[in-house]
mmCIF file of C-alpha atoms in Angstrom:
data_model
loop_
_atom_site.group_PDB
_atom_site.id
_atom_site.type_symbol
_atom_site.label_atom_id
_atom_site.label_comp_id
_atom_site.label_asym_id
_atom_site.label_seq_id
_atom_site.Cartn_x
_atom_site.Cartn_y
_atom_site.Cartn_z
ATOM 1 C CA MET A 1313 -31.578 40.094 -78.456
ATOM 2 C CA GLY A 1314 -30.697 42.661 -81.090
ATOM 3 C CA GLY A 1315 -29.623 45.100 -78.380
ATOM 4 C CA THR A 1316 -27.404 42.442 -76.783
ATOM 5 C CA VAL A 1317 -25.706 41.644 -80.104
ATOM 6 C CA ALA A 1318 -25.139 45.364 -80.769
ATOM 7 C CA ARG A 1319 -23.632 45.871 -77.302
ATOM 8 C CA VAL A 1320 -21.297 42.890 -77.748
ATOM 9 C CA ARG A 1321 -20.159 44.244 -81.141
ATOM 10 C CA ARG A 1322 -19.559 47.654 -79.565
ATOM 11 C CA ASP A 1323 -17.593 46.294 -76.608
ATOM 12 C CA LEU A 1324 -15.547 43.677 -78.461
ATOM 13 C CA GLY A 1325 -15.419 44.976 -81.999
ATOM 14 C CA PRO A 1326 -16.893 43.052 -84.966
ATOM 15 C CA GLY A 1327 -14.103 40.463 -85.307
ATOM 16 C CA ARG A 1328 -13.823 39.546 -81.643
ATOM 17 C CA ALA A 1329 -17.606 39.614 -81.240
ATOM 18 C CA ARG A 1330 -17.927 36.962 -83.953
ATOM 19 C CA ALA A 1331 -15.238 34.879 -82.250
ATOM 20 C CA TRP A 1332 -16.992 35.143 -78.881
ATOM 21 C CA TRP A 1333 -20.397 34.180 -80.307
ATOM 22 C CA SER A 1334 -18.742 31.243 -82.073
ATOM 23 C CA VAL A 1335 -17.221 29.999 -78.813
ATOM 24 C CA MET A 1336 -20.589 30.390 -77.089
ATOM 25 C CA PHE A 1337 -22.326 28.374 -79.831
ATOM 26 C CA LEU A 1338 -19.594 25.699 -79.653
ATOM 27 C CA CYS A 1339 -20.053 25.382 -75.873
ATOM 28 C CA LEU A 1340 -23.796 24.882 -76.344
ATOM 29 C CA VAL A 1341 -23.284 22.261 -79.069
ATOM 30 C CA LEU A 1342 -20.737 20.358 -76.967
ATOM 31 C CA LEU A 1343 -22.999 20.457 -73.910
ATOM 32 C CA VAL A 1344 -25.890 18.974 -75.899
ATOM 33 C CA ALA A 1345 -23.520 16.401 -77.417
ATOM 34 C CA MET A 1346 -22.290 15.327 -73.959
ATOM 35 C CA ILE A 1347 -25.873 14.793 -72.823
ATOM 36 C CA ALA A 1348 -26.630 12.779 -75.970
ATOM 37 C CA PHE A 1349 -23.489 10.643 -75.557
ATOM 38 C CA ASP A 1350 -24.378 9.925 -71.930
ATOM 39 C CA ILE A 1351 -27.950 8.946 -72.781
ATOM 40 C CA MET A 1352 -26.842 6.636 -75.596
ATOM 41 C CA HIS A 1353 -24.233 5.057 -73.295
ATOM 42 C CA ARG A 1354 -26.967 4.495 -70.708
ATOM 43 C CA LEU A 1355 -29.276 2.931 -73.302
ATOM 44 C CA HIS A 1356 -26.466 0.606 -74.367
ATOM 45 C CA VAL A 1357 -25.820 -0.498 -70.784
ATOM 46 C CA THR A 1358 -29.507 -1.052 -69.961
ATOM 47 C CA ARG A 1359 -30.980 -2.153 -73.304
ATOM 48 C CA GLY A 1360 -28.076 -3.055 -75.566
ATOM 49 C CA MET A 1361 -28.739 -0.151 -77.935
ATOM 50 C CA PHE A 1362 -26.037 2.044 -79.563
ATOM 51 C CA PRO A 1363 -23.069 -0.371 -79.268
ATOM 52 C CA SER A 1364 -20.718 2.357 -80.538
ATOM 53 C CA PHE A 1365 -21.195 4.127 -77.190
ATOM 54 C CA ASP A 1366 -20.146 1.188 -75.032
ATOM 55 C CA HIS A 1367 -16.935 2.846 -73.780
ATOM 56 C CA TRP A 1368 -17.071 4.051 -70.172
ATOM 57 C CA ARG A 1369 -15.701 7.484 -71.124
ATOM 58 C CA PHE A 1370 -19.126 8.331 -72.579
ATOM 59 C CA ASP A 1371 -20.508 8.131 -69.024
ATOM 60 C CA SER A 1372 -20.347 11.778 -67.891
ATOM 61 C CA ASP A 1373 -20.428 10.726 -64.228
ATOM 62 C CA ALA A 1374 -17.230 8.671 -64.569
ATOM 63 C CA ASP A 1375 -13.806 10.047 -63.644
ATOM 64 C CA GLN A 1376 -11.716 10.993 -66.705
ATOM 65 C CA SER A 1377 -14.826 10.874 -68.923
ATOM 66 C CA ILE A 1378 -15.075 12.907 -72.150
ATOM 67 C CA SER A 1379 -17.338 15.348 -70.314
ATOM 68 C CA GLU A 1380 -14.797 15.796 -67.528
ATOM 69 C CA MET A 1381 -11.965 16.276 -70.024
ATOM 70 C CA LEU A 1382 -13.983 18.998 -71.763
ATOM 71 C CA GLY A 1383 -14.441 20.638 -68.367
ATOM 72 C CA TYR A 1384 -10.660 20.614 -67.902
ATOM 73 C CA VAL A 1385 -10.174 22.479 -71.183
ATOM 74 C CA GLN A 1386 -12.782 25.103 -70.326
ATOM 75 C CA SER A 1387 -11.415 25.603 -66.815
ATOM 76 C CA LEU A 1388 -7.852 26.013 -68.081
ATOM 77 C CA VAL A 1389 -8.954 28.525 -70.737
ATOM 78 C CA ALA A 1390 -10.804 30.467 -68.026
ATOM 79 C CA HIS A 1391 -7.722 30.249 -65.796
ATOM 80 C CA GLY A 1392 -5.506 31.757 -68.501
ATOM 81 C CA ALA A 1393 -7.982 34.509 -69.412
ATOM 82 C CA LEU A 1394 -8.505 35.529 -65.773
ATOM 83 C CA LEU A 1395 -4.788 35.473 -65.033
ATOM 84 C CA TYR A 1396 -4.166 37.740 -68.028
ATOM 85 C CA LEU A 1397 -6.891 40.140 -66.869
ATOM 86 C CA GLY A 1398 -5.471 40.080 -63.371
ATOM 87 C CA THR A 1399 -2.172 41.417 -64.686
ATOM 88 C CA LYS A 1400 -3.617 43.959 -67.138
ATOM 89 C CA LEU A 1401 -6.483 45.521 -65.186
ATOM 90 C CA LYS A 1402 -5.789 47.902 -62.329
ATOM 91 C CA ASP A 1403 -5.950 46.186 -58.917
ATOM 92 C CA ALA A 1404 -7.733 43.081 -60.261
ATOM 93 C CA TRP A 1405 -6.763 40.840 -57.359
ATOM 94 C CA THR A 1406 -10.169 39.167 -57.520
ATOM 95 C CA HIS A 1407 -9.345 37.866 -60.991
ATOM 96 C CA ILE A 1408 -6.069 36.339 -59.839
ATOM 97 C CA VAL A 1409 -7.818 34.490 -57.003
ATOM 98 C CA LEU A 1410 -10.607 33.302 -59.331
ATOM 99 C CA ALA A 1411 -8.015 32.194 -61.900
ATOM 100 C CA GLN A 1412 -6.260 30.049 -59.325
ATOM 101 C CA THR A 1413 -9.635 28.706 -58.201
ATOM 102 C CA MET A 1414 -10.311 27.432 -61.740
ATOM 103 C CA LEU A 1415 -6.905 25.749 -61.667
ATOM 104 C CA LEU A 1416 -7.859 24.180 -58.328
ATOM 105 C CA VAL A 1417 -11.063 22.840 -59.936
ATOM 106 C CA VAL A 1418 -8.976 21.038 -62.562
ATOM 107 C CA LEU A 1419 -6.454 19.685 -60.046
ATOM 108 C CA ASP A 1420 -9.232 18.536 -57.728
ATOM 109 C CA ASP A 1421 -10.942 16.573 -60.505
ATOM 110 C CA TYR A 1422 -7.798 15.176 -62.101
ATOM 111 C CA LEU A 1423 -5.908 14.297 -58.905
ATOM 112 C CA ARG A 1424 -9.083 13.398 -56.936
ATOM 113 C CA LEU A 1425 -8.042 15.738 -54.146
ATOM 114 C CA HIS A 1426 -11.327 15.925 -52.249
ATOM 115 C CA GLU A 1427 -11.810 12.140 -52.514
ATOM 116 C CA THR A 1428 -8.360 11.574 -51.005
ATOM 117 C CA MET A 1429 -9.005 14.157 -48.293
ATOM 118 C CA ARG A 1430 -12.386 12.547 -47.595
ATOM 119 C CA GLU A 1431 -10.773 9.197 -46.903
ATOM 120 C CA THR A 1432 -8.138 10.877 -44.733
ATOM 121 C CA PHE A 1433 -10.771 12.606 -42.594
ATOM 122 C CA VAL A 1434 -12.720 9.357 -42.207
ATOM 123 C CA ASP A 1435 -9.595 7.510 -41.035
ATOM 124 C CA ILE A 1436 -8.169 10.207 -38.759
ATOM 125 C CA LEU A 1437 -11.434 11.410 -37.191
ATOM 126 C CA ARG A 1438 -13.043 7.953 -37.250
ATOM 127 C CA LEU A 1439 -16.226 9.453 -38.615
ATOM 128 C CA GLN A 1440 -19.485 7.568 -38.204
ATOM 129 C CA PRO A 1441 -22.754 7.808 -40.194
ATOM 130 C CA ALA A 1442 -25.031 10.616 -38.980
ATOM 131 C CA PHE A 1443 -27.975 12.742 -40.159
ATOM 132 C CA GLY A 1444 -28.706 10.319 -42.977
ATOM 133 C CA LEU A 1445 -25.154 10.658 -44.337
ATOM 134 C CA ARG A 1446 -22.525 7.990 -44.656
ATOM 135 C CA ALA A 1447 -19.143 8.454 -43.000
ATOM 136 C CA GLU A 1448 -17.526 9.113 -46.392
ATOM 137 C CA ASP A 1449 -20.143 11.786 -47.152
ATOM 138 C CA ILE A 1450 -19.356 13.603 -43.899
ATOM 139 C CA GLY A 1451 -15.664 13.292 -44.718
ATOM 140 C CA GLU A 1452 -16.332 14.807 -48.134
ATOM 141 C CA LEU A 1453 -18.077 17.786 -46.542
ATOM 142 C CA PHE A 1454 -14.999 18.271 -44.337
ATOM 143 C CA ALA A 1455 -12.862 18.119 -47.488
ATOM 144 C CA TRP A 1456 -14.966 20.757 -49.277
ATOM 145 C CA VAL A 1457 -14.733 23.045 -46.248
ATOM 146 C CA THR A 1458 -10.960 22.534 -46.088
ATOM 147 C CA LEU A 1459 -10.546 23.356 -49.781
ATOM 148 C CA GLY A 1460 -13.125 26.125 -49.915
ATOM 149 C CA THR A 1461 -12.290 28.141 -46.785
ATOM 150 C CA PRO A 1462 -8.855 29.404 -47.952
ATOM 151 C CA VAL A 1463 -10.382 30.340 -51.317
ATOM 152 C CA LEU A 1464 -13.152 32.356 -49.659
ATOM 153 C CA VAL A 1465 -10.706 34.089 -47.306
ATOM 154 C CA LEU A 1466 -8.343 34.994 -50.151
ATOM 155 C CA PHE A 1467 -11.239 36.213 -52.286
ATOM 156 C CA ALA A 1468 -12.539 38.416 -49.449
ATOM 157 C CA VAL A 1469 -9.083 39.988 -49.041
ATOM 158 C CA ALA A 1470 -8.732 40.393 -52.818
ATOM 159 C CA TRP A 1471 -12.195 41.989 -53.050
ATOM 160 C CA HIS A 1472 -11.223 44.571 -50.424
ATOM 161 C CA HIS A 1473 -8.103 45.584 -52.379
ATOM 162 C CA SER A 1474 -9.547 45.418 -55.912
ATOM 163 C CA SER A 1475 -10.778 48.258 -58.118
ATOM 164 C CA ASP A 1476 -14.444 48.951 -58.798
ATOM 165 C CA ARG A 1477 -14.145 47.604 -62.342
ATOM 166 C CA ALA A 1478 -12.582 44.350 -61.142
ATOM 167 C CA ARG A 1479 -15.340 43.943 -58.564
ATOM 168 C CA SER A 1480 -18.006 44.592 -61.193
ATOM 169 C CA GLN A 1481 -16.565 41.875 -63.418
ATOM 170 C CA ALA A 1482 -16.077 39.505 -60.486
ATOM 171 C CA ARG A 1483 -19.799 39.736 -59.630
ATOM 172 C CA LEU A 1484 -20.652 38.198 -62.991
ATOM 173 C CA LEU A 1485 -17.923 35.566 -62.707
ATOM 174 C CA ILE A 1486 -19.293 34.495 -59.334
ATOM 175 C CA ILE A 1487 -22.487 33.373 -61.104
ATOM 176 C CA GLY A 1488 -20.562 30.661 -62.918
ATOM 177 C CA PHE A 1489 -18.781 29.588 -59.734
ATOM 178 C CA ALA A 1490 -22.123 29.428 -57.907
ATOM 179 C CA VAL A 1491 -23.475 27.127 -60.629
ATOM 180 C CA ILE A 1492 -20.440 24.834 -60.285
ATOM 181 C CA VAL A 1493 -20.747 24.657 -56.482
ATOM 182 C CA PHE A 1494 -24.519 24.100 -56.622
ATOM 183 C CA PHE A 1495 -24.286 21.082 -58.890
ATOM 184 C CA ALA A 1496 -21.020 19.670 -57.515
ATOM 185 C CA VAL A 1497 -22.031 19.882 -53.850
ATOM 186 C CA ILE A 1498 -25.774 20.505 -53.387
ATOM 187 C CA VAL A 1499 -27.062 18.187 -56.129
ATOM 188 C CA ASP A 1500 -24.463 15.568 -55.185
ATOM 189 C CA MET A 1501 -25.519 15.648 -51.527
ATOM 190 C CA THR A 1502 -29.190 15.506 -52.575
ATOM 191 C CA ALA A 1503 -28.480 12.254 -54.406
ATOM 192 C CA VAL A 1504 -26.909 10.914 -51.205
ATOM 193 C CA PHE A 1505 -29.934 11.873 -49.053
ATOM 194 C CA LEU A 1506 -32.294 10.173 -51.499
ATOM 195 C CA GLU A 1507 -30.606 6.809 -50.978
ATOM 196 C CA VAL A 1508 -32.949 6.253 -48.021
ATOM 197 C CA PHE A 1509 -35.729 5.989 -50.620
ATOM 198 C CA GLY A 1510 -33.817 3.404 -52.633
ATOM 199 C CA ILE A 1511 -32.605 5.941 -55.184
ATOM 200 C CA ALA A 1512 -29.064 4.685 -55.694
ATOM 201 C CA GLN A 1513 -26.644 3.475 -58.313
ATOM 202 C CA GLY A 1514 -27.628 0.070 -59.665
ATOM 203 C CA ALA A 1515 -31.170 0.224 -58.263
ATOM 204 C CA ALA A 1516 -33.953 -1.257 -60.381
ATOM 205 C CA GLY A 1517 -37.042 0.530 -61.682
ATOM 206 C CA TRP A 1518 -37.783 4.201 -61.160
ATOM 207 C CA GLN A 1519 -35.238 4.509 -58.338
ATOM 208 C CA GLY A 1520 -32.372 3.629 -60.673
ATOM 209 C CA ARG A 1521 -33.675 5.933 -63.396
ATOM 210 C CA THR A 1522 -34.041 8.784 -60.908
ATOM 211 C CA TYR A 1523 -30.478 8.294 -59.700
ATOM 212 C CA TYR A 1524 -29.251 8.328 -63.287
ATOM 213 C CA VAL A 1525 -31.101 11.592 -64.004
ATOM 214 C CA LEU A 1526 -29.603 13.178 -60.881
ATOM 215 C CA THR A 1527 -26.042 12.211 -61.846
ATOM 216 C CA LEU A 1528 -26.621 13.421 -65.408
ATOM 217 C CA VAL A 1529 -27.978 16.740 -64.112
ATOM 218 C CA GLU A 1530 -24.998 17.060 -61.756
ATOM 219 C CA SER A 1531 -22.328 16.470 -64.408
ATOM 220 C CA THR A 1532 -24.144 18.608 -66.993
ATOM 221 C CA GLY A 1533 -24.604 21.433 -64.483
ATOM 222 C CA GLU A 1534 -20.912 21.394 -63.542
ATOM 223 C CA LEU A 1535 -19.928 21.542 -67.210
ATOM 224 C CA ALA A 1536 -22.395 24.385 -67.810
ATOM 225 C CA GLY A 1537 -20.927 26.311 -64.866
ATOM 226 C CA GLN A 1538 -17.423 25.926 -66.289
ATOM 227 C CA SER A 1539 -18.732 27.143 -69.656
ATOM 228 C CA ILE A 1540 -20.276 30.216 -68.012
ATOM 229 C CA VAL A 1541 -17.026 31.146 -66.228
ATOM 230 C CA MET A 1542 -14.999 30.633 -69.409
ATOM 231 C CA LEU A 1543 -17.368 32.664 -71.601
ATOM 232 C CA ILE A 1544 -17.521 35.576 -69.152
ATOM 233 C CA ALA A 1545 -13.720 35.533 -68.744
ATOM 234 C CA LEU A 1546 -13.240 35.510 -72.526
ATOM 235 C CA TYR A 1547 -15.718 38.355 -72.907
ATOM 236 C CA PHE A 1548 -13.752 40.568 -70.527
ATOM 237 C CA LEU A 1549 -10.472 39.425 -72.116
ATOM 238 C CA PHE A 1550 -11.627 40.410 -75.618
ATOM 239 C CA GLU A 1551 -13.006 43.670 -74.220
ATOM 240 C CA GLN A 1552 -9.642 44.487 -72.646
ATOM 241 C CA ILE A 1553 -7.778 43.721 -75.885
ATOM 242 C CA GLU A 1554 -10.249 45.840 -77.887
ATOM 243 C CA GLU A 1555 -9.787 48.781 -75.505
ATOM 244 C CA HIS A 1556 -6.008 48.491 -75.832
ATOM 245 C CA ASP A 1557 -6.259 48.430 -79.621
ATOM 246 C CA ARG A 1558 -8.473 51.510 -79.655
ATOM 247 C CA ALA A 1559 -6.061 53.364 -77.370
ATOM 248 C CA THR A 1560 -2.951 52.475 -79.390
ATOM 249 C CA HIS A 1561 -4.539 52.580 -82.857
ATOM 250 C CA PRO A 1562 -7.344 55.137 -82.766
ATOM 251 C CA ARG A 1563 -9.754 54.859 -85.679
ATOM 252 C CA PRO A 1564 -9.797 57.921 -87.964
ATOM 253 C CA ARG A 1565 -12.925 60.018 -87.745
ATOM 254 C CA PRO A 1566 -14.999 60.316 -90.931
ATOM 255 C CA ALA A 1567 -14.233 63.486 -92.873
ATOM 256 C CA ARG A 1568 -16.843 66.224 -92.757
ATOM 257 C CA SER A 1569 -18.436 67.138 -96.067
#
């Protein structure tokens, strides 16, 4: 841990290192708070406890919830940081594509793009239930493919034309995106498959509790993925600013005795 702190201070400088660690700590506190709010909201709905958390926005699985709004902020910060890096680093086309992808994440959540596309595919293709999936679930998979394919193609082209440094940074950023996709798609589809065992919204007993845990894990995982992308983007942003400062304002060397 000490080596990590020393490396961060070296790369970012003391002031920016403190700022970055503060943002990281704030993200962790907010993530824990979102989980606590969701649990207290659940306990109010099921057992009448914590009446102050009655409002539906405390439900992290609900659209326009506090958790989702926090995700918007993190995604937009990451978008701005990556866009800045894309213009300052040499041949950082990967960063520009990833920046626009974070903007797409916000627009998809806020405008319910994949939900609207899902309904369109169901109506136009007249999809029927298959493989244990409902028609709307198959339509949602079509929507994810429609949204994701252009992003992957653009990223592949950008990767080919980007510098080694941009690629090195993009490898770390992909971790955060992988976390977002895993929880938003894989965990979500897992919850759908488990409906055959009675694990569904509104179910009684252990099935209802299991469904609640899955939705809480999904929303928390998505928020954590957005935090990871934002923190990595800010790290590289602060590093770039520190390098520019050192180049334009070199620190005087200590005088020899």
